[in-house]
mmCIF file of C-alpha atoms in Angstrom:
data_model
loop_
_atom_site.group_PDB
_atom_site.id
_atom_site.type_symbol
_atom_site.label_atom_id
_atom_site.label_comp_id
_atom_site.label_asym_id
_atom_site.label_seq_id
_atom_site.Cartn_x
_atom_site.Cartn_y
_atom_site.Cartn_z
ATOM 1 C CA MET A 7 126.191 -86.472 40.663
ATOM 2 C CA ASN A 8 125.133 -88.706 37.796
ATOM 3 C CA PHE A 9 126.863 -87.659 34.549
ATOM 4 C CA ASP A 10 124.656 -89.773 32.273
ATOM 5 C CA ILE A 11 121.481 -88.082 33.518
ATOM 6 C CA LEU A 12 123.155 -84.656 33.369
ATOM 7 C CA LYS A 13 124.200 -85.222 29.751
ATOM 8 C CA ASN A 14 120.563 -85.858 28.786
ATOM 9 C CA GLU A 15 119.362 -82.709 30.597
ATOM 10 C CA ILE A 16 121.671 -80.358 28.693
ATOM 11 C CA GLN A 17 120.149 -78.280 25.905
ATOM 12 C CA TYR A 18 122.224 -76.942 23.014
ATOM 13 C CA LYS A 19 121.650 -74.055 20.695
ATOM 14 C CA ALA A 20 123.790 -73.205 17.642
ATOM 15 C CA ILE A 21 124.316 -69.487 17.000
ATOM 16 C CA ARG A 22 126.394 -67.529 14.520
ATOM 17 C CA SER A 23 129.793 -66.645 15.932
ATOM 18 C CA SER A 24 130.875 -63.054 16.323
ATOM 19 C CA GLY A 25 134.134 -61.516 15.210
ATOM 20 C CA ALA A 26 136.271 -61.729 12.111
ATOM 21 C CA GLY A 27 136.038 -64.614 9.676
ATOM 22 C CA GLY A 28 134.756 -63.328 6.359
ATOM 23 C CA GLN A 29 131.909 -64.925 4.439
ATOM 24 C CA HIS A 30 132.136 -68.184 6.371
ATOM 25 C CA VAL A 31 131.021 -66.522 9.622
ATOM 26 C CA ASN A 32 127.897 -65.116 7.979
ATOM 27 C CA LYS A 33 126.802 -68.523 6.662
ATOM 28 C CA VAL A 34 127.594 -70.997 9.458
ATOM 29 C CA SER A 35 126.281 -71.245 13.038
ATOM 30 C CA SER A 36 129.351 -72.590 14.816
ATOM 31 C CA LYS A 37 128.958 -70.961 18.248
ATOM 32 C CA ILE A 38 127.330 -73.294 20.790
ATOM 33 C CA GLU A 39 125.236 -72.133 23.733
ATOM 34 C CA LEU A 40 124.710 -74.744 26.448
ATOM 35 C CA SER A 41 121.818 -74.272 28.871
ATOM 36 C CA PHE A 42 121.110 -76.366 31.946
ATOM 37 C CA ASN A 43 118.276 -75.944 34.449
ATOM 38 C CA VAL A 44 119.827 -76.498 37.877
ATOM 39 C CA ILE A 45 116.600 -76.700 39.909
ATOM 40 C CA LEU A 46 114.815 -79.216 37.638
ATOM 41 C CA SER A 47 117.857 -81.476 37.324
ATOM 42 C CA ASN A 48 117.489 -85.117 38.391
ATOM 43 C CA GLY A 49 121.231 -85.751 38.154
ATOM 44 C CA LEU A 50 122.089 -83.526 41.130
ATOM 45 C CA SER A 51 121.128 -84.020 44.756
ATOM 46 C CA GLU A 52 119.538 -81.183 46.741
ATOM 47 C CA ARG A 53 122.838 -80.381 48.490
ATOM 48 C CA GLU A 54 124.672 -80.319 45.142
ATOM 49 C CA LYS A 55 122.012 -78.019 43.659
ATOM 50 C CA GLU A 56 122.450 -75.579 46.558
ATOM 51 C CA LEU A 57 126.236 -75.580 46.149
ATOM 52 C CA VAL A 58 126.009 -75.050 42.378
ATOM 53 C CA LEU A 59 123.509 -72.195 42.766
ATOM 54 C CA LYS A 60 125.719 -70.551 45.381
ATOM 55 C CA LYS A 61 129.123 -70.953 43.718
ATOM 56 C CA LEU A 62 128.085 -70.350 40.105
ATOM 57 C CA SER A 63 125.625 -67.530 40.789
ATOM 58 C CA ASN A 64 127.362 -65.225 38.270
ATOM 59 C CA LYS A 65 126.744 -67.730 35.435
ATOM 60 C CA ILE A 66 123.158 -68.615 36.426
ATOM 61 C CA SER A 67 120.144 -66.599 35.274
ATOM 62 C CA LYS A 68 117.145 -65.588 37.411
ATOM 63 C CA GLU A 69 115.292 -68.647 36.100
ATOM 64 C CA ASN A 70 118.088 -70.864 37.590
ATOM 65 C CA ILE A 71 119.479 -71.754 34.182
ATOM 66 C CA LEU A 72 123.225 -72.165 33.812
ATOM 67 C CA VAL A 73 124.367 -70.780 30.454
ATOM 68 C CA LEU A 74 127.779 -71.461 28.869
ATOM 69 C CA THR A 75 128.959 -70.544 25.376
ATOM 70 C CA CYS A 76 131.888 -71.555 23.199
ATOM 71 C CA GLN A 77 133.106 -70.138 19.889
ATOM 72 C CA GLU A 78 136.786 -71.098 20.074
ATOM 73 C CA SER A 79 136.766 -73.412 17.078
ATOM 74 C CA ARG A 80 135.380 -72.997 13.563
ATOM 75 C CA SER A 81 133.711 -76.381 13.965
ATOM 76 C CA GLN A 82 130.327 -76.674 15.653
ATOM 77 C CA HIS A 83 131.107 -80.205 16.861
ATOM 78 C CA ARG A 84 134.424 -79.163 18.416
ATOM 79 C CA ASN A 85 132.740 -76.218 20.180
ATOM 80 C CA LYS A 86 130.115 -78.609 21.533
ATOM 81 C CA GLU A 87 132.813 -80.914 22.939
ATOM 82 C CA ILE A 88 134.655 -77.985 24.535
ATOM 83 C CA VAL A 89 131.552 -76.526 26.164
ATOM 84 C CA VAL A 90 130.483 -79.935 27.549
ATOM 85 C CA GLN A 91 133.950 -80.486 29.055
ATOM 86 C CA ARG A 92 133.840 -76.988 30.557
ATOM 87 C CA PHE A 93 130.333 -77.651 31.950
ATOM 88 C CA PHE A 94 131.318 -80.863 33.737
ATOM 89 C CA GLN A 95 134.529 -79.280 35.057
ATOM 90 C CA LEU A 96 132.527 -76.344 36.461
ATOM 91 C CA LEU A 97 130.062 -78.702 38.150
ATOM 92 C CA LYS A 98 132.860 -80.805 39.680
ATOM 93 C CA GLU A 99 134.567 -77.726 41.105
ATOM 94 C CA ALA A 100 131.294 -76.262 42.397
ATOM 95 C CA VAL A 101 130.268 -79.433 44.229
ATOM 96 C CA ILE A 102 133.567 -79.841 46.091
ATOM 97 C CA ARG A 103 133.372 -78.455 49.606
ATOM 98 C CA LYS A 104 136.349 -76.646 51.035
ATOM 99 C CA LYS A 105 137.866 -78.213 54.108
ATOM 100 C CA PHE A 106 137.198 -76.383 57.349
ATOM 101 C CA ARG A 107 140.414 -74.855 58.687
ATOM 102 C CA VAL A 108 141.047 -75.314 62.395
ATOM 103 C CA LYS A 109 142.723 -72.208 63.746
ATOM 104 C CA THR A 110 145.760 -72.823 65.942
ATOM 105 C CA LYS A 111 147.770 -70.581 68.220
ATOM 106 C CA PRO A 112 151.564 -70.442 68.168
ATOM 107 C CA THR A 113 153.343 -71.947 71.184
ATOM 108 C CA GLN A 114 155.021 -69.766 73.814
ATOM 109 C CA SER A 115 158.465 -71.038 72.837
ATOM 110 C CA SER A 116 157.911 -70.193 69.143
ATOM 111 C CA LEU A 117 156.780 -66.669 70.065
ATOM 112 C CA LYS A 118 159.863 -66.227 72.261
ATOM 113 C CA LYS A 119 162.177 -67.546 69.529
ATOM 114 C CA LYS A 120 160.560 -65.204 66.968
ATOM 115 C CA ALA A 121 161.096 -62.172 69.233
ATOM 116 C CA GLU A 122 164.757 -63.097 69.805
ATOM 117 C CA THR A 123 165.507 -63.511 66.096
ATOM 118 C CA LYS A 124 163.808 -60.170 65.342
ATOM 119 C CA LYS A 125 165.989 -58.478 67.962
ATOM 120 C CA LYS A 126 169.171 -60.046 66.555
ATOM 121 C CA HIS A 127 168.212 -59.050 63.012
ATOM 122 C CA GLY A 128 167.421 -55.470 64.078
ATOM 123 C CA LEU A 129 170.739 -55.189 65.960
ATOM 124 C CA LYS A 130 172.632 -56.490 62.920
ATOM 125 C CA LYS A 131 171.007 -53.830 60.723
ATOM 126 C CA ALA A 132 171.613 -51.102 63.313
ATOM 127 C CA LEU A 133 175.347 -51.944 63.388
ATOM 128 C CA ARG A 134 175.554 -51.381 59.607
ATOM 129 C CA LYS A 135 174.612 -47.703 59.958
ATOM 130 C CA LYS A 136 177.230 -44.967 60.166
ATOM 131 C CA PRO A 137 177.840 -43.862 63.730
ATOM 132 C CA SER A 138 176.285 -40.540 64.632
ATOM 133 C CA ILE A 139 178.365 -37.772 66.202
ATOM 134 C CA ASP A 140 176.425 -36.892 69.355
#
């Protein structure tokens, strides 16, 4: 994954933010929408593209464009910084492969020890009960 190439492939769009804010909100486009075409990217290898498409499928459109937005700050520049950081963090997490877990079986002695402790614990709890008159 080449971050310099990826930075050049990102497209930004400034939009008016939603929500409260008075007159300022109606005049200024501070919300940033980042779009990135995963398939046409030269900064990702084929394996990385497959992983990104699979893991981030809920954020990717039918045209294979990853779309992220940010309207946390009142500043357009700050929103741009935040969305770029979020973009690279998402890509890093998507590219990492989970380690394959090798299943193991418990040993005979551990199974035996577990059964004995369960019996002792059950007996201890049974002795706490009031004796029945039968």
